[in-house]
Coordinates of N, CA, C and O in Angstrom, one line a residue:
M27 N 14.6 20.5 59.0 CA 13.2 20.2 59.0 C 12.5 21.4 59.8 O 13.0 21.8 60.8
K28 N 11.3 21.7 59.3 CA 10.5 22.8 60.0 C 9.3 22.2 60.7 O 8.8 21.1 60.3
A29 N 8.8 22.9 61.7 CA 7.6 22.4 62.4 C 6.4 22.9 61.7 O 6.3 24.0 61.3
Y30 N 5.4 22.0 61.6 CA 4.1 22.3 61.0 C 3.0 21.8 61.9 O 3.2 20.9 62.8
E31 N 1.8 22.3 61.6 CA 0.6 21.8 62.3 C -0.5 21.6 61.2 O -0.7 22.4 60.3
L32 N -1.1 20.4 61.3 CA -2.2 20.1 60.3 C -3.5 19.9 61.1 O -3.5 19.2 62.1
L33 N -4.5 20.7 60.7 CA -5.8 20.5 61.3 C -6.7 20.1 60.1 O -6.8 20.7 59.1
F34 N -7.4 19.0 60.3 CA -8.4 18.5 59.3 C -9.6 18.0 60.0 O -9.6 17.7 61.2
F35 N -10.7 17.9 59.2 CA -11.9 17.3 59.8 C -12.6 16.4 58.7 O -12.4 16.6 57.5
V36 N -13.2 15.4 59.2 CA -14.0 14.4 58.4 C -15.4 14.5 58.9 O -15.7 15.1 59.9
A37 N -16.3 13.9 58.1 CA -17.7 13.9 58.4 C -17.9 13.1 59.7 O -17.3 12.0 59.8
P38 N -18.7 13.5 60.7 CA -18.9 12.7 61.9 C -19.5 11.3 61.7 O -19.4 10.5 62.5
S39 N -20.2 11.2 60.5 CA -20.9 9.9 60.2 C -19.9 8.9 59.6 O -20.3 7.7 59.4
I40 N -18.7 9.2 59.4 CA -17.7 8.3 58.8 C -17.4 7.2 59.8 O -17.3 7.5 61.0
D41 N -17.2 6.0 59.3 CA -16.8 4.9 60.2 C -15.4 4.9 60.6 O -14.6 5.6 60.0
E42 N -15.1 4.3 61.7 CA -13.8 4.3 62.4 C -12.7 3.8 61.5 O -11.6 4.2 61.5
E43 N -13.0 2.8 60.6 CA -12.1 2.2 59.7 C -11.6 3.2 58.7 O -10.4 3.3 58.4
S44 N -12.5 4.0 58.1 CA -12.1 5.0 57.2 C -11.3 6.1 57.8 O -10.4 6.6 57.2
R45 N -11.7 6.5 59.0 CA -10.9 7.5 59.8 C -9.5 7.0 60.0 O -8.6 7.8 59.9
A46 N -9.3 5.8 60.4 CA -8.0 5.2 60.7 C -7.2 5.1 59.4 O -6.0 5.4 59.4
A47 N -7.9 4.9 58.2 CA -7.2 4.9 56.9 C -6.7 6.3 56.6 O -5.6 6.4 56.0
V48 N -7.4 7.3 56.9 CA -7.0 8.7 56.6 C -5.7 9.0 57.5 O -4.7 9.5 57.0
M49 N -5.8 8.6 58.7 CA -4.6 8.9 59.6 C -3.4 8.1 59.2 O -2.3 8.6 59.2
K50 N -3.6 6.8 58.7 CA -2.5 6.0 58.3 C -1.9 6.6 57.0 O -0.6 6.7 56.9
R51 N -2.7 7.2 56.1 CA -2.2 7.8 54.9 C -1.4 9.0 55.2 O -0.4 9.3 54.6
I52 N -1.9 9.8 56.1 CA -1.2 11.1 56.5 C 0.2 10.7 57.1 O 1.2 11.3 56.8
E53 N 0.2 9.7 58.1 CA 1.4 9.3 58.7 C 2.4 8.7 57.7 O 3.6 9.0 57.8
T54 N 1.9 8.0 56.7 CA 2.8 7.4 55.7 C 3.4 8.5 54.8 O 4.6 8.4 54.5
T55 N 2.6 9.4 54.4 CA 3.1 10.5 53.6 C 4.2 11.3 54.3 O 5.2 11.7 53.7
I56 N 4.0 11.6 55.6 CA 5.0 12.3 56.3 C 6.3 11.5 56.5 O 7.4 12.0 56.3
A57 N 6.1 10.2 56.8 CA 7.3 9.3 56.9 C 8.0 9.1 55.6 O 9.3 9.0 55.7
E58 N 7.3 9.1 54.5 CA 8.0 8.9 53.2 C 8.9 10.1 52.9 O 10.0 9.9 52.2
G59 N 8.6 11.3 53.4 CA 9.4 12.4 53.2 C 10.4 12.6 54.3 O 11.0 13.7 54.5
E60 N 10.6 11.5 55.1 CA 11.5 11.5 56.3 C 11.2 12.5 57.3 O 12.0 13.0 58.1
G61 N 9.9 12.9 57.5 CA 9.4 13.7 58.5 C 9.0 12.9 59.7 O 9.0 11.7 59.7
T62 N 8.6 13.6 60.8 CA 8.2 12.9 62.0 C 6.9 13.5 62.5 O 6.7 14.7 62.5
V63 N 6.1 12.6 63.0 CA 4.8 13.1 63.7 C 5.1 13.2 65.1 O 5.6 12.3 65.8
D64 N 4.9 14.4 65.7 CA 5.2 14.7 67.1 C 4.1 14.5 68.0 O 4.2 13.9 69.1
N65 N 2.9 14.8 67.6 CA 1.7 14.7 68.4 C 0.4 14.6 67.6 O 0.3 15.3 66.6
V66 N -0.5 13.8 68.0 CA -1.8 13.7 67.4 C -2.8 13.9 68.4 O -2.9 13.2 69.5
D67 N -3.7 14.9 68.2 CA -4.7 15.3 69.2 C -6.1 15.2 68.5 O -6.4 16.0 67.6
N68 N -6.8 14.3 69.0 CA -8.2 14.1 68.4 C -9.1 15.0 69.2 O -9.4 14.8 70.4
W69 N -9.7 16.0 68.5 CA -10.6 17.0 69.2 C -12.0 16.5 69.3 O -12.8 17.0 70.0
G70 N -12.3 15.5 68.4 CA -13.7 15.0 68.4 C -14.6 15.8 67.6 O -14.3 16.6 66.8
K71 N -15.9 15.6 67.9 CA -17.0 16.3 67.1 C -17.2 17.7 67.6 O -17.3 18.0 68.8
R72 N -17.2 18.6 66.6 CA -17.3 20.1 66.9 C -18.3 20.6 65.9 O -18.4 20.2 64.7
K73 N -19.0 21.7 66.3 CA -19.9 22.4 65.4 C -19.2 23.3 64.4 O -18.2 23.9 64.8
L74 N -19.5 23.2 63.2 CA -18.9 24.1 62.2 C -19.5 25.5 62.2 O -20.6 25.7 62.6
A75 N -18.7 26.5 61.8 CA -19.1 27.9 61.8 C -20.2 28.1 60.8 O -21.1 28.9 61.0
Y76 N -20.1 27.3 59.7 CA -21.1 27.4 58.6 C -21.2 26.0 58.0 O -20.3 25.2 58.1
E77 N -22.3 25.8 57.3 CA -22.6 24.5 56.7 C -21.7 24.3 55.5 O -21.5 25.2 54.7
I78 N -21.0 23.1 55.4 CA -20.2 22.8 54.3 C -20.6 21.4 53.8 O -20.7 20.4 54.5
N79 N -21.0 21.4 52.5 CA -21.5 20.2 51.8 C -22.6 19.5 52.6 O -22.6 18.3 52.7
G80 N -23.5 20.3 53.2 CA -24.6 19.7 54.0 C -24.3 19.3 55.4 O -25.1 18.8 56.1
L81 N -23.0 19.5 55.8 CA -22.6 19.1 57.1 C -22.6 20.3 58.1 O -22.3 21.4 57.7
T82 N -23.1 20.1 59.3 CA -23.1 21.1 60.3 C -22.1 20.8 61.4 O -21.8 21.7 62.3
D83 N -21.6 19.6 61.5 CA -20.6 19.1 62.5 C -19.5 18.5 61.7 O -19.6 18.0 60.6
G84 N -18.3 18.4 62.4 CA -17.1 17.8 61.9 C -16.3 17.1 63.0 O -16.4 17.5 64.1
D85 N -15.6 16.1 62.6 CA -14.8 15.3 63.6 C -13.3 15.8 63.3 O -12.7 15.4 62.4
Y86 N -12.8 16.6 64.2 CA -11.5 17.3 64.0 C -10.3 16.5 64.6 O -10.5 15.8 65.6
T87 N -9.2 16.6 63.9 CA -7.9 16.1 64.4 C -6.8 17.1 64.1 O -6.7 17.7 63.1
L88 N -5.9 17.3 65.1 CA -4.8 18.2 65.0 C -3.5 17.4 65.1 O -3.4 16.6 66.0
I89 N -2.6 17.6 64.1 CA -1.4 16.8 64.1 C -0.2 17.8 64.1 O -0.2 18.7 63.2
D90 N 0.7 17.7 65.0 CA 2.0 18.4 65.0 C 3.0 17.5 64.4 O 3.2 16.4 64.8
F91 N 3.8 18.1 63.4 CA 4.8 17.3 62.8 C 6.0 18.1 62.3 O 5.9 19.3 62.2
H92 N 7.1 17.5 62.0 CA 8.3 18.1 61.4 C 8.5 17.5 60.0 O 8.4 16.3 59.9
A93 N 8.7 18.4 59.0 CA 8.9 17.9 57.6 C 9.6 19.0 56.8 O 9.7 20.1 57.3
D94 N 10.1 18.5 55.7 CA 10.7 19.5 54.7 C 9.6 20.2 54.0 O 8.5 19.6 53.7
P95 N 9.8 21.5 53.6 CA 8.7 22.2 52.9 C 8.2 21.5 51.6 O 7.0 21.6 51.3
T96 N 9.1 20.8 50.9 CA 8.7 20.2 49.7 C 7.7 19.0 50.0 O 6.9 18.7 49.2
N97 N 7.9 18.4 51.1 CA 7.1 17.2 51.5 C 5.7 17.7 52.0 O 4.7 17.0 51.9
V98 N 5.6 18.9 52.5 CA 4.4 19.5 52.9 C 3.4 19.7 51.7 O 2.2 19.5 51.8
A99 N 4.0 20.1 50.5 CA 3.2 20.2 49.3 C 2.6 18.8 48.9 O 1.5 18.8 48.5
E100 N 3.4 17.8 49.1 CA 2.9 16.4 48.8 C 1.8 16.0 49.7 O 0.7 15.5 49.3
L101 N 1.9 16.4 51.0 CA 0.9 16.1 52.0 C -0.4 16.8 51.6 O -1.5 16.3 51.7
D102 N -0.3 18.1 51.2 CA -1.4 18.9 50.8 C -2.1 18.3 49.7 O -3.4 18.2 49.6
R103 N -1.4 17.8 48.7 CA -1.9 17.1 47.5 C -2.7 15.9 47.9 O -3.8 15.6 47.4
V104 N -2.1 15.1 48.8 CA -2.8 13.8 49.2 C -4.1 14.1 49.9 O -5.1 13.4 49.7
L105 N -4.1 15.1 50.8 CA -5.3 15.5 51.5 C -6.4 16.0 50.6 O -7.6 15.8 50.8
R106 N -6.0 16.8 49.5 CA -7.0 17.3 48.6 C -7.7 16.2 47.8 O -8.9 16.3 47.5
I107 N -7.0 15.1 47.5 CA -7.6 14.0 46.7 C -8.3 13.0 47.5 O -9.0 12.1 47.0
N108 N -8.2 13.1 48.9 CA -8.8 12.1 49.8 C -10.3 12.6 50.0 O -10.6 13.6 50.5
D109 N -11.2 11.7 49.6 CA -12.7 12.0 49.7 C -13.2 12.1 51.1 O -14.1 12.8 51.4
A110 N -12.5 11.4 52.1 CA -13.0 11.4 53.4 C -12.7 12.8 54.1 O -13.4 13.2 55.0
V111 N -11.6 13.5 53.7 CA -11.2 14.7 54.4 C -12.1 15.8 53.7 O -12.0 16.1 52.5
V112 N -12.9 16.5 54.6 CA -13.7 17.6 54.1 C -12.9 18.9 53.9 O -13.0 19.5 52.8
R113 N -12.2 19.3 54.9 CA -11.3 20.4 54.9 C -10.1 20.2 55.7 O -10.1 19.4 56.6
H114 N -9.0 20.9 55.3 CA -7.7 20.7 56.0 C -7.0 22.0 55.9 O -7.2 22.9 55.0
M115 N -6.0 22.2 56.8 CA -5.2 23.4 56.8 C -3.8 23.0 57.4 O -3.8 22.5 58.5
I116 N -2.8 23.4 56.7 CA -1.4 23.1 57.2 C -0.8 24.5 57.4 O -0.7 25.3 56.5
V117 N -0.2 24.7 58.6 CA 0.4 25.9 59.0 C 1.8 25.7 59.6 O 2.0 24.7 60.3
K118 N 2.7 26.6 59.2 CA 4.1 26.5 59.7 C 4.1 27.1 61.1 O 3.6 28.1 61.3
R119 N 4.7 26.3 62.0 CA 4.8 26.8 63.4 C 6.1 27.6 63.5 O 7.2 27.1 63.3
T120 N 6.0 28.9 63.9 CA 7.1 29.7 64.1 C 7.6 29.7 65.5 O 8.7 30.1 65.8
D121 N 6.8 29.1 66.4 CA 7.2 29.1 67.8 C 8.1 27.8 68.2 O 8.5 27.6 69.3
R122 N 8.3 26.9 67.2 CA 9.0 25.7 67.4 C 10.1 25.6 66.3 O 10.0 26.1 65.3
D123 N 11.1 24.7 66.6 CA 12.1 24.4 65.6 C 12.0 23.0 65.1 O 11.5 22.1 65.7

């Protein structure tokens, strides 16, 4: 398994229940591929560099996890079809095993 980092943000106006559902879906997708979530860091509300879909702020979350590369593609697909997630980025960590 390789180390990855997922950074995503949702609209700050989204309710806590929807935000928890997004987190649950991410954790479930990683676990289904026999990956592990190492750390979840909630950054909170941050100003965006530019306006996206009428939003100027976003509620950011950073997740460190281990997974197989094929399962990362499935996680990317899940995040793309989730309406609550505005933007996301998955990066392979070269400084960890």
